[in-house]
mmCIF file of C-alpha atoms and ligand atoms in Angstrom:
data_model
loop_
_atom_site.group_PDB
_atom_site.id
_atom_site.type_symbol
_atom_site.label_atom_id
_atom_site.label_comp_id
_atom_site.label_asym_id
_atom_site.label_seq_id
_atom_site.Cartn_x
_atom_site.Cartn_y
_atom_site.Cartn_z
ATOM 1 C CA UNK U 1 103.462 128.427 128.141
ATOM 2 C CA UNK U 2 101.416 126.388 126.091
ATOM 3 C CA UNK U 3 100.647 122.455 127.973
ATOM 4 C CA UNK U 4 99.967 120.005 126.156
ATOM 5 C CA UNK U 5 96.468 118.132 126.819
ATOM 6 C CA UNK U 6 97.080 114.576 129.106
ATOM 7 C CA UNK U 7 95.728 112.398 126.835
ATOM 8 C CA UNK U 8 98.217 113.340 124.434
ATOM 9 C CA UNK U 9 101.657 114.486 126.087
ATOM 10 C CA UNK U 10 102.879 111.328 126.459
ATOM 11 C CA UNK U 11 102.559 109.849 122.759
ATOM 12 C CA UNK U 12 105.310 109.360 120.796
ATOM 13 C CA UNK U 13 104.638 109.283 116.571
ATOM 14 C CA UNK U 14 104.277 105.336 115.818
ATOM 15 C CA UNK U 15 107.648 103.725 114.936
ATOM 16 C CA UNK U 16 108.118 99.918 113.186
ATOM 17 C CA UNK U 17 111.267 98.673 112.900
ATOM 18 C CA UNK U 18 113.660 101.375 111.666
ATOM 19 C CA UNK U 19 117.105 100.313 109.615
ATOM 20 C CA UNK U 20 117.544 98.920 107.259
ATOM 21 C CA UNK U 21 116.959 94.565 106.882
ATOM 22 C CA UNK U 22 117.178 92.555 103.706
ATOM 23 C CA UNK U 23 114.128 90.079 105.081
ATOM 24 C CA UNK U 24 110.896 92.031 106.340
ATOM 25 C CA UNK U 25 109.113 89.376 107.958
ATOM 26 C CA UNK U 26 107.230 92.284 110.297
ATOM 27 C CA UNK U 27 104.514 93.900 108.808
ATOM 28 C CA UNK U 28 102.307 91.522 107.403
ATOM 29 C CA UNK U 29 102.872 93.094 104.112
ATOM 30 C CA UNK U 30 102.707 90.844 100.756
ATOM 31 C CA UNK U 31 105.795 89.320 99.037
ATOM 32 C CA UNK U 32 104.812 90.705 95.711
ATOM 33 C CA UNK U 33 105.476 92.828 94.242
ATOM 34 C CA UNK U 34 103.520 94.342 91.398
ATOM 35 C CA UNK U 35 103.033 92.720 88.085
ATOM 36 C CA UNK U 36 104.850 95.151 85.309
ATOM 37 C CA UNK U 37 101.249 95.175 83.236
ATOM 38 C CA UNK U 38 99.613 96.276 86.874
ATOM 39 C CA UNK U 39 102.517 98.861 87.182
ATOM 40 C CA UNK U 40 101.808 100.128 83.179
ATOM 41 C CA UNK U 41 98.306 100.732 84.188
ATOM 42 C CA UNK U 42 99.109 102.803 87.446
ATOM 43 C CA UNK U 43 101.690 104.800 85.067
ATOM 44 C CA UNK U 44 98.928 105.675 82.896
ATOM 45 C CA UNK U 45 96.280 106.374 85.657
ATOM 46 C CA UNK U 46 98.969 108.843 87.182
ATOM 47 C CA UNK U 47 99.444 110.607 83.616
ATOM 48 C CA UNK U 48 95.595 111.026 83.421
ATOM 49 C CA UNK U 49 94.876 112.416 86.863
ATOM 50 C CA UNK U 50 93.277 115.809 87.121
ATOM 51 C CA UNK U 51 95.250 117.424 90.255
ATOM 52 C CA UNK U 52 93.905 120.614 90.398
ATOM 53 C CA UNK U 53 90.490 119.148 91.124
ATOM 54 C CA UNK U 54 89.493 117.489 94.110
ATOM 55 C CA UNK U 55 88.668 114.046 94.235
ATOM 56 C CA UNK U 56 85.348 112.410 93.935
ATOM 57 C CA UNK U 57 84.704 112.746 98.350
ATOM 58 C CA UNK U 58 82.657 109.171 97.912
ATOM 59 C CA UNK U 59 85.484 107.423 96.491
ATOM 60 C CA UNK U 60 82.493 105.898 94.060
ATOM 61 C CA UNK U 61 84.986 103.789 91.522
ATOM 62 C CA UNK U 62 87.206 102.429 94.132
ATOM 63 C CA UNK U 63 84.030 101.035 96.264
ATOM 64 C CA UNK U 64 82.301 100.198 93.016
ATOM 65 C CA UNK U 65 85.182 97.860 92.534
ATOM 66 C CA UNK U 66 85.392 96.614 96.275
ATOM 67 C CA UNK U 67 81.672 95.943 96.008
ATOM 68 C CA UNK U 68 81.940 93.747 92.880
ATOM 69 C CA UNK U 69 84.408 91.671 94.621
ATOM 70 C CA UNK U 70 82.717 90.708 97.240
ATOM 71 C CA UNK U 71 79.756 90.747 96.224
ATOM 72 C CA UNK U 72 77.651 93.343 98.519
ATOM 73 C CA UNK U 73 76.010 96.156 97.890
ATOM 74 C CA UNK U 74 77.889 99.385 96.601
ATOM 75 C CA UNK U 75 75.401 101.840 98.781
ATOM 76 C CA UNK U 76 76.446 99.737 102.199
ATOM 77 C CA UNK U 77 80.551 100.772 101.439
ATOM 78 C CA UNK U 78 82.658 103.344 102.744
ATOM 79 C CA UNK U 79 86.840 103.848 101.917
ATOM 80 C CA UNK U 80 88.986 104.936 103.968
ATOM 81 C CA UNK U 81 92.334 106.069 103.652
ATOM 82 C CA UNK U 82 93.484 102.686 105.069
ATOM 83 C CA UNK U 83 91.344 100.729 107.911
ATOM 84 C CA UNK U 84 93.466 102.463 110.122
ATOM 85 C CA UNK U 85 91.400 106.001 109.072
ATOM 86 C CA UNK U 86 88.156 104.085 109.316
ATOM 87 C CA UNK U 87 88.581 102.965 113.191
ATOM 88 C CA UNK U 88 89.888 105.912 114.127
ATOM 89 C CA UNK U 89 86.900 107.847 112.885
ATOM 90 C CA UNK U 90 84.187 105.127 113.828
ATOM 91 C CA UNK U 91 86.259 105.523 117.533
ATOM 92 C CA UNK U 92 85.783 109.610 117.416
ATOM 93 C CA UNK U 93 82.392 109.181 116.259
ATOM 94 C CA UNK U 94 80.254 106.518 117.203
ATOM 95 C CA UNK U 95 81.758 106.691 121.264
ATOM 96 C CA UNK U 96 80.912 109.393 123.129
ATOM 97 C CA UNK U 97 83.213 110.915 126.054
ATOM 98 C CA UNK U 98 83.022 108.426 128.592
ATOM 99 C CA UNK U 99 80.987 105.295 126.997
ATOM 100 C CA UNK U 100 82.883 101.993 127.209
ATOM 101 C CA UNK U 101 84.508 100.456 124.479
ATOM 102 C CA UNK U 102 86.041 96.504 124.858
ATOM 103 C CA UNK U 103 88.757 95.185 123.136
ATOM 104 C CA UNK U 104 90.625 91.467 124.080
ATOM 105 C CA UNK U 105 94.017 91.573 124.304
ATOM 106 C CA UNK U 106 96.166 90.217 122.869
ATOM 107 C CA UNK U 107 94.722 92.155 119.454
ATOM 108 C CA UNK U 108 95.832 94.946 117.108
ATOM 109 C CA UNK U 109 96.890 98.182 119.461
ATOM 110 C CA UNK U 110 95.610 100.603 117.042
ATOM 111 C CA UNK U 111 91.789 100.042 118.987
ATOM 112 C CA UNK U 112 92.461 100.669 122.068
ATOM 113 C CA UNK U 113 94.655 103.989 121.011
ATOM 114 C CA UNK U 114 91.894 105.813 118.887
ATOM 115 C CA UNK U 115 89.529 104.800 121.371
ATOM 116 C CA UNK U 116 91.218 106.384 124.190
ATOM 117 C CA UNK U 117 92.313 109.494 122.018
ATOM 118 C CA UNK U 118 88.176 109.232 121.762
ATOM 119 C CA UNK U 119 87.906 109.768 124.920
ATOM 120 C CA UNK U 120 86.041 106.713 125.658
ATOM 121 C CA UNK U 121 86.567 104.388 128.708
ATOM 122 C CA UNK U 122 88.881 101.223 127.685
ATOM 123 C CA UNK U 123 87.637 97.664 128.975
ATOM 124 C CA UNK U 124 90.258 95.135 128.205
ATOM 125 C CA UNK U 125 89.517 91.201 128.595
ATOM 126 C CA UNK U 126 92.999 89.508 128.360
ATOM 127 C CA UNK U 127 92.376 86.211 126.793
ATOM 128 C CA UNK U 128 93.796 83.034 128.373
ATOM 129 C CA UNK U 129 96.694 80.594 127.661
ATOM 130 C CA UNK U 130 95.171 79.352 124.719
ATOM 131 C CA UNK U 131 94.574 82.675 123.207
ATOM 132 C CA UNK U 132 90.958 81.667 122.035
ATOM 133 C CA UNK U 133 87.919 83.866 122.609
ATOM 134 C CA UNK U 134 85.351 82.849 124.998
ATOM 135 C CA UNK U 135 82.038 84.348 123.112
ATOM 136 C CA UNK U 136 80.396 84.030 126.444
ATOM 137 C CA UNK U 137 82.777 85.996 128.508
ATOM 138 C CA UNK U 138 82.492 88.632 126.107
ATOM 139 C CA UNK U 139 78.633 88.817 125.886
ATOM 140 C CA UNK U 140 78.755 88.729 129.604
ATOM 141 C CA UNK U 141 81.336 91.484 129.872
ATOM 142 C CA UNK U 142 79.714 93.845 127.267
ATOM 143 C CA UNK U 143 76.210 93.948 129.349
ATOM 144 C CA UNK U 144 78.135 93.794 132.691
ATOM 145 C CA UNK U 145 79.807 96.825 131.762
ATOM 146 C CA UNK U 146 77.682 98.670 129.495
ATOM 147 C CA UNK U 147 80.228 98.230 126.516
ATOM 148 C CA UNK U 148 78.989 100.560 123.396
ATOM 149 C CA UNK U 149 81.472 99.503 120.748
ATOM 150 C CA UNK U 150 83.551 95.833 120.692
ATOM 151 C CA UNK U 151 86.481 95.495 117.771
ATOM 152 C CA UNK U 152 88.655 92.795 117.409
ATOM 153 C CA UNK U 153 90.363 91.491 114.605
ATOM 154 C CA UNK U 154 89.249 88.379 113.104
ATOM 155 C CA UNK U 155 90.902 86.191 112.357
ATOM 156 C CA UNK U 156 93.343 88.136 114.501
ATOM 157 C CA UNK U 157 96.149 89.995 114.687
ATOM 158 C CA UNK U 158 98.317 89.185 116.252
ATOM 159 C CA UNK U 159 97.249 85.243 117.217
ATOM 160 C CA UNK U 160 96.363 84.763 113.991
ATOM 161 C CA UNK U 161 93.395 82.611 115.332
ATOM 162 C CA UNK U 162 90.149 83.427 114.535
ATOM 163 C CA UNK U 163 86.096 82.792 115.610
ATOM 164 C CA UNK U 164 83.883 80.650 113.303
ATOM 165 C CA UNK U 165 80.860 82.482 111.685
ATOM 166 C CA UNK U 166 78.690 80.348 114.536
ATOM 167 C CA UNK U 167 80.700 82.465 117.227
ATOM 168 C CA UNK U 168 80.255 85.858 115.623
ATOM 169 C CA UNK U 169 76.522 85.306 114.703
ATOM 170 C CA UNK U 170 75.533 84.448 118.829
ATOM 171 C CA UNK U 171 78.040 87.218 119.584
ATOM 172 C CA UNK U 172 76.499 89.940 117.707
ATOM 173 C CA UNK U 173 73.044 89.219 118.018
ATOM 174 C CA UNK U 174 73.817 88.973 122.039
ATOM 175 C CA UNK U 175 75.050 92.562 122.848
ATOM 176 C CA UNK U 176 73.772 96.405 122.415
ATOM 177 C CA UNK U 177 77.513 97.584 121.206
ATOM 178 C CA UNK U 178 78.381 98.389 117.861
ATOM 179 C CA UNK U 179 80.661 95.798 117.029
ATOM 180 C CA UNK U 180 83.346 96.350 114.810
ATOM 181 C CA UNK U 181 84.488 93.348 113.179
ATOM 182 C CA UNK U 182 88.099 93.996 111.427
ATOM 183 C CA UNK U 183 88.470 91.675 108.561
ATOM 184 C CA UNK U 184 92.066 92.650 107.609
ATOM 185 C CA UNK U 185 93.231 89.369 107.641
ATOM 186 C CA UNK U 186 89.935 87.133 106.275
ATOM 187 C CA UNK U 187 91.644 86.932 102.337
ATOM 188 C CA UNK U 188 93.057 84.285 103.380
ATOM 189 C CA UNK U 189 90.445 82.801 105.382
ATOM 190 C CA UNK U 190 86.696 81.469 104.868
ATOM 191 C CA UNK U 191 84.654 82.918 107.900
ATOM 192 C CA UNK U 192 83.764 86.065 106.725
ATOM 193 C CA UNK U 193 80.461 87.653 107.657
ATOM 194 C CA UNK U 194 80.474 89.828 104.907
ATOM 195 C CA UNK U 195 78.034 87.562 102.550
ATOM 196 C CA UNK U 196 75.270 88.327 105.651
ATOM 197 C CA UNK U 197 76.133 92.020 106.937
ATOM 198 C CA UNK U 198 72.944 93.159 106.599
ATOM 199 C CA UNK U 199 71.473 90.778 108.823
ATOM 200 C CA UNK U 200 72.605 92.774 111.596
ATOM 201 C CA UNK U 201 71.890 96.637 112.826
ATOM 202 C CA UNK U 202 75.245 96.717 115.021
ATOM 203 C CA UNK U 203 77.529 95.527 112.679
ATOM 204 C CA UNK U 204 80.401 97.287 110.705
ATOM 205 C CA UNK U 205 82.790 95.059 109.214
ATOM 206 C CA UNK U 206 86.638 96.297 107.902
ATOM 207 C CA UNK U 207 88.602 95.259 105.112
ATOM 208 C CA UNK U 208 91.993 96.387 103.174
ATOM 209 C CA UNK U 209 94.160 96.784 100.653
ATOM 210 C CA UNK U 210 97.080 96.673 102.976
ATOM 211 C CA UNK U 211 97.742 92.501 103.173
ATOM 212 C CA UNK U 212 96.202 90.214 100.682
ATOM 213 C CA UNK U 213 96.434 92.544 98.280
ATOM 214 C CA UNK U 214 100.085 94.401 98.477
ATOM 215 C CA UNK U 215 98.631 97.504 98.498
ATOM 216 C CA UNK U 216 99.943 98.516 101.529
ATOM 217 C CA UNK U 217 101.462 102.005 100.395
ATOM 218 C CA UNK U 218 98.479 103.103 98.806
ATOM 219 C CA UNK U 219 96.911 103.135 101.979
ATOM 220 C CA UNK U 220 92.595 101.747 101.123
ATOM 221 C CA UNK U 221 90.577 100.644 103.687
ATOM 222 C CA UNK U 222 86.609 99.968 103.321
ATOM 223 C CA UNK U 223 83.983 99.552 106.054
ATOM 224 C CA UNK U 224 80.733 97.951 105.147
ATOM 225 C CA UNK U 225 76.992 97.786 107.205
ATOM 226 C CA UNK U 226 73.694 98.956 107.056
ATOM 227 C CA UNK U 227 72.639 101.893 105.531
ATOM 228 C CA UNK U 228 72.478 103.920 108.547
ATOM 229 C CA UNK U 229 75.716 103.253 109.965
ATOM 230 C CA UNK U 230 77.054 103.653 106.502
ATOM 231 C CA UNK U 231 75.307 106.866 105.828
ATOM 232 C CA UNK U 232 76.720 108.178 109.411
ATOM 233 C CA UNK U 233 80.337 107.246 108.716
ATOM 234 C CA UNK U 234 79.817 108.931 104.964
ATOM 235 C CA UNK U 235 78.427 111.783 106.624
ATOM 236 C CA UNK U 236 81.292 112.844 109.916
ATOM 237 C CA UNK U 237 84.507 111.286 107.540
ATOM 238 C CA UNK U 238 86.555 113.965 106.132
ATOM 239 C CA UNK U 239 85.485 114.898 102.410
ATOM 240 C CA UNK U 240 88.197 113.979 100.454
ATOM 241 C CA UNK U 241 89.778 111.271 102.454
ATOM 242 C CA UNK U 242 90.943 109.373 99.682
ATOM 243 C CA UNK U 243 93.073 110.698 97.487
ATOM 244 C CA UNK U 244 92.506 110.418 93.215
ATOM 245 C CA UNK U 245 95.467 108.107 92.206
ATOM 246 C CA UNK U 246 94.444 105.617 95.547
ATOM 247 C CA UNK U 247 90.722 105.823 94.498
ATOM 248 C CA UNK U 248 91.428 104.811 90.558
ATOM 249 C CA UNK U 249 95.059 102.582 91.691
ATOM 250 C CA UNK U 250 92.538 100.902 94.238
ATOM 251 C CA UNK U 251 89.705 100.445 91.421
ATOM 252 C CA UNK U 252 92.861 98.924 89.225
ATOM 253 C CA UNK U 253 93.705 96.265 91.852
ATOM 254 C CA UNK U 254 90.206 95.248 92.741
ATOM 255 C CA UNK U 255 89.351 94.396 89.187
ATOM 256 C CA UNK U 256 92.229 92.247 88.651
ATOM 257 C CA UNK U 257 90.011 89.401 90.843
ATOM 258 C CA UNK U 258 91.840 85.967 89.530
ATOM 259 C CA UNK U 259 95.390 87.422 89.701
ATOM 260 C CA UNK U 260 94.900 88.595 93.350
ATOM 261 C CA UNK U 261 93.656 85.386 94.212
ATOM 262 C CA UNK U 262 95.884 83.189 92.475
ATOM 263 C CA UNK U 263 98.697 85.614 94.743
ATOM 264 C CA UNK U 264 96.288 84.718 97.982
ATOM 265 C CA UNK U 265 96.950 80.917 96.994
ATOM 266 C CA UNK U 266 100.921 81.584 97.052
ATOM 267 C CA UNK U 267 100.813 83.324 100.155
ATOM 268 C CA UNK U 268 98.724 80.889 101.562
ATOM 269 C CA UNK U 269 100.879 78.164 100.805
ATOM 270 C CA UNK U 270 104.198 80.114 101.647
ATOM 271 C CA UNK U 271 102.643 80.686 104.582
ATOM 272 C CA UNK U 272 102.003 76.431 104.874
ATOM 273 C CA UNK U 273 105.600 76.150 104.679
ATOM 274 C CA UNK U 274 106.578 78.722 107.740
ATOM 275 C CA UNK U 275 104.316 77.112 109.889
ATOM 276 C CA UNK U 276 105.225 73.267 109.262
ATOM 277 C CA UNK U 277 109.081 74.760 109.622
ATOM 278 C CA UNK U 278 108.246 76.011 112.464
ATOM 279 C CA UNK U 279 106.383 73.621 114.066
ATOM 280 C CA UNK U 280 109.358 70.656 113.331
ATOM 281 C CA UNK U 281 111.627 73.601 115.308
ATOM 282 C CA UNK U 282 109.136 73.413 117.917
ATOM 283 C CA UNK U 283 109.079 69.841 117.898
ATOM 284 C CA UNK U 284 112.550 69.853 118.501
ATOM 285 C CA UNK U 285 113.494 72.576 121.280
ATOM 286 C CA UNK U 286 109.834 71.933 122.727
ATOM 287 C CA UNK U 287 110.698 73.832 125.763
ATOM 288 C CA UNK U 288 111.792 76.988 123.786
ATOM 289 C CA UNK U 289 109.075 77.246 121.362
ATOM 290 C CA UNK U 290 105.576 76.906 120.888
ATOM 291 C CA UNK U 291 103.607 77.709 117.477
ATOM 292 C CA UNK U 292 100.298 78.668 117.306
ATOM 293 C CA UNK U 293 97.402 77.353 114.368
ATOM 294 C CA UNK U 294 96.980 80.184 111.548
ATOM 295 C CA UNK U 295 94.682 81.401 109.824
ATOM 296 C CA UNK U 296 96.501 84.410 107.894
ATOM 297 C CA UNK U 297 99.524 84.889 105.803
ATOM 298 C CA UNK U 298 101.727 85.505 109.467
ATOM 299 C CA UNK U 299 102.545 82.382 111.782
ATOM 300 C CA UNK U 300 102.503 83.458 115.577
ATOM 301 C CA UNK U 301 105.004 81.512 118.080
ATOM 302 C CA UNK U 302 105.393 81.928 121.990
ATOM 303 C CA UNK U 303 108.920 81.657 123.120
ATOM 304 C CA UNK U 304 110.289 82.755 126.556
ATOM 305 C CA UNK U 305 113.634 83.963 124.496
ATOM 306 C CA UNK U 306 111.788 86.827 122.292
ATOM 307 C CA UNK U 307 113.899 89.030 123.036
ATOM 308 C CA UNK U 308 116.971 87.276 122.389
ATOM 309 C CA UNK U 309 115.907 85.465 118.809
ATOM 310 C CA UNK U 310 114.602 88.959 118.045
ATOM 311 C CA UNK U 311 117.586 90.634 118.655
ATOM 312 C CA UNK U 312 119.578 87.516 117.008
ATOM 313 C CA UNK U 313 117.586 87.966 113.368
ATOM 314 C CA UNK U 314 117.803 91.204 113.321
ATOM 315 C CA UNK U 315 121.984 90.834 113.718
ATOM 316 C CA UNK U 316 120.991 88.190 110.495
ATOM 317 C CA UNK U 317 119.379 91.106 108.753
ATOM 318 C CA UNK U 318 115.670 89.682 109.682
ATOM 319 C CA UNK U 319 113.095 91.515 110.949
ATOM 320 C CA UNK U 320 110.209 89.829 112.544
ATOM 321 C CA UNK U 321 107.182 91.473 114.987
ATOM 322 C CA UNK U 322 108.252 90.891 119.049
ATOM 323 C CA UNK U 323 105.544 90.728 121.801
ATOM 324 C CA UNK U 324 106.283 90.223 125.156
ATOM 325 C CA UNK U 325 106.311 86.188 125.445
ATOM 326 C CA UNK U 326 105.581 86.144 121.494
ATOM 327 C CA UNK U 327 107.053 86.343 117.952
ATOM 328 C CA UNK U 328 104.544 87.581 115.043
ATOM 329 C CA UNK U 329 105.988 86.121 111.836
ATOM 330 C CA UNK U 330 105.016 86.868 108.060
ATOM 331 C CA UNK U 331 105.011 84.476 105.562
ATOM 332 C CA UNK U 332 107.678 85.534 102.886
ATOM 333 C CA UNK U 333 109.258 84.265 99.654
ATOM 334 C CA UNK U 334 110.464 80.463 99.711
ATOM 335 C CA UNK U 335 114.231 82.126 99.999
ATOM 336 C CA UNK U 336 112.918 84.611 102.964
ATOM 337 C CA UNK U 337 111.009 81.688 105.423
ATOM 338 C CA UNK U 338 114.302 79.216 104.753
ATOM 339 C CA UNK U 339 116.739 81.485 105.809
ATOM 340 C CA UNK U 340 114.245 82.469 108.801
ATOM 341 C CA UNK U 341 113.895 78.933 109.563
ATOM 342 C CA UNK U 342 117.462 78.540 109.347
ATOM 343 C CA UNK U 343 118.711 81.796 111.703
ATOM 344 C CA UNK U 344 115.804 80.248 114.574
ATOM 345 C CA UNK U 345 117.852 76.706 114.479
ATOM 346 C CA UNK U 346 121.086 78.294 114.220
ATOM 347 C CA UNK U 347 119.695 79.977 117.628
ATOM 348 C CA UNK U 348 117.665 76.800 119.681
ATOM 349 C CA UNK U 349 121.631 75.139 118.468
ATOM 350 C CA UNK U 350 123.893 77.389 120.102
ATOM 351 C CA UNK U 351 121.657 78.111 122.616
ATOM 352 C CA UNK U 352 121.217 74.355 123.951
ATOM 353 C CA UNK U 353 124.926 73.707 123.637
ATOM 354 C CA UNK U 354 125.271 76.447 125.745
ATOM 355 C CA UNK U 355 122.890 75.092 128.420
ATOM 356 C CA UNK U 356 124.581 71.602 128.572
HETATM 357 C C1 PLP N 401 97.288 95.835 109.071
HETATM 358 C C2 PLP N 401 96.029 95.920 109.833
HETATM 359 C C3 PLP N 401 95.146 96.975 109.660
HETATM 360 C C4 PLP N 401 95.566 98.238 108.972
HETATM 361 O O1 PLP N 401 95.214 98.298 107.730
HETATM 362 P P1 PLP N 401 95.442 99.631 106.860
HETATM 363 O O2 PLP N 401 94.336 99.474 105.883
HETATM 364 O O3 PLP N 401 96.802 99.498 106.276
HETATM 365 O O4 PLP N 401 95.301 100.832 107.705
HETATM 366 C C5 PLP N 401 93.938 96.970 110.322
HETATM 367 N N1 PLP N 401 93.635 95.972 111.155
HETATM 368 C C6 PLP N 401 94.466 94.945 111.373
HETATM 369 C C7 PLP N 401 94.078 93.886 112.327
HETATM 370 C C8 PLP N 401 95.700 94.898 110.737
HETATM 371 O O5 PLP N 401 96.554 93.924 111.006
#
């Protein structure tokens, strides 16, 4: 009889929200949709692919592309087939059996489960009340315990708060780990550490395609740092991790620089419009609801009734994120956030009449 190793015979294959809801307000995805000349372009690319041949196993356009957007290096990038490919294999690869890896919860779970599928030994610092980071705890922590690889999101998911450049700088400069700095989320902020990578020898920084960009499908991650923790992930990735119409789809998007961030300035202000919604809610049922400062295209709230509101906008065909305590929110289309805004009253209403 064939047993299943430990690590593994418990998992159960990752599952969002299943069924089907007219308002998707719980993956952090875009609004938009493609534009029809982006969507000619990709019909084209897929006409002129050349299946029978592998693809190019450095994904060279696609990080060409990447590299001219921001601005770095092309040598210092790697792509992955979504960030999520690059932590797992940074996880498999740069931990060995048994060496300590930290992340601060609340974050984004994927960390924790490649590390332990690593093999490596999970610290977790919960962060307090306020959510913040204390820098100093964590320095402290990651040469109390020996800690040989830190990621976190920043800003993060799912507080959607983040650390100023200030923070990160002391941070990385004041431990031994490799620390893995996912920038999923920094599109649609202005603290990235990207401009000054290679200032620093234990630094690998992670972007995407998934969020800013409404890429999400296509599934394109990049990872950039020095040369020799480039080189290493280059060298133990699988060869052809990215597949041909993601590598030349990817190169398509990444081009189109003013149109994505003319999209980042709609999100951004969609996003402006959740949050002050929410927070007038929350200035009204005070003891219900409490919203959190953002720094992403997703507005995070702490509510003792997440369960119930969950359950309540997904009966109004709304899906949003739940966390125990929490509700993860994504900023939609004008349309989507009012009648999200709407369904949370209707709920605080009925629910206070109730109580009376
Ligand atoms: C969505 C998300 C990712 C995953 O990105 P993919 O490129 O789609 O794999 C990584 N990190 C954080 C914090 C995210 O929220």
């Amino acid at each position: 009889m064939y047993q299943l190793n430990e690590k593994i015979r418990n998992l159960k294959p990752y599952d969002p929200i299943s069924g089907e809801y007219a308002i998707r307000l719980d993956a952090n995805e875009s609004f938009f949709g493609l534009p029809e000349d982006l969507r000619t372009e990709f019909s084209h690319i897929a006409s002129e692919l050349v299946l029978n041949r592998y693809p190019d196993p450095l994904s060279t356009q696609v990080c060409q592309a990447f590299a001219d957007y921001y601005q770095v290096p092309v040598e210092n990038v790697t792509a992955g087939n979504g960030s999520d490919e690059l932590i797992s294999i940074i996880c498999t690869s740069f931990l060995e059996k048994g060496d300590t890896f930290l992340t601060l919860e609340p974050d984004f779970s994927m960390y924790r489960f490649y590390g332990v599928i690593a093999e490596g030994v999970p610290v977790t610092m919960q962060k307090p009340e306020s959510l913040c980071v204390d820098v100093d705890e964590v320095i402290r922590v990651c040469r109390e315990k020996d800690v040989k690889l830190l990621i976190f999101s920043n800003p993060c998911n799912p507080t959607s708060l983040g650390l100023c450049r200030e923070e990160l700088r002391r941070l990385i400069t004041s431990v031994e780990a490799l620390v893995v700095l996912d920038e999923a989320y920094m599109d649609f902020w202005n603290q990235s550490l990207l401009p000054e990578f290679d200032q620093y020898d234990n630094l690998l920084i992670l972007r995407t395609c998934s969020k800013a960009f409404g890429g999400a499908a296509l599934r394109l991650g990049f990872a950039v740092g020095s040369l020799a923790l480039t080189n290493a992930l280059k060298a133990v990735k699988s060869p052809y991790n990215l597949n041909s119409f993601t590598q030349a789809a990817g190169a398509a998007i990444l081009r189109r620089k003013e149109e994505s961030q003319a999209a980042i300035k709609e999100i951004l202000q969609s996003k402006e419009e959740l949050l002050a919604g929410m927070k007038e809610l929350a200035g009204r049922f005070s003891q219900q609801i409490k919203v959190f400062e953002s720094n992403t295209n997703f507005v995070f709230v702490e509510t003792p009734a997440y369960e119930q509101i969950f359950r309540y906008l997904l009966d109004a065909g709304i899906a949003v994120r739940k966390f125990t305590g929490y509700l993860r929110i994504t900023a939609g289309t004008h349309e989507e956030n009012q009648a999200l805004l709407k369904a949370m009253e209707g709920f605080f209403v009925a629910e206070n009449q109730e109580g009376k």
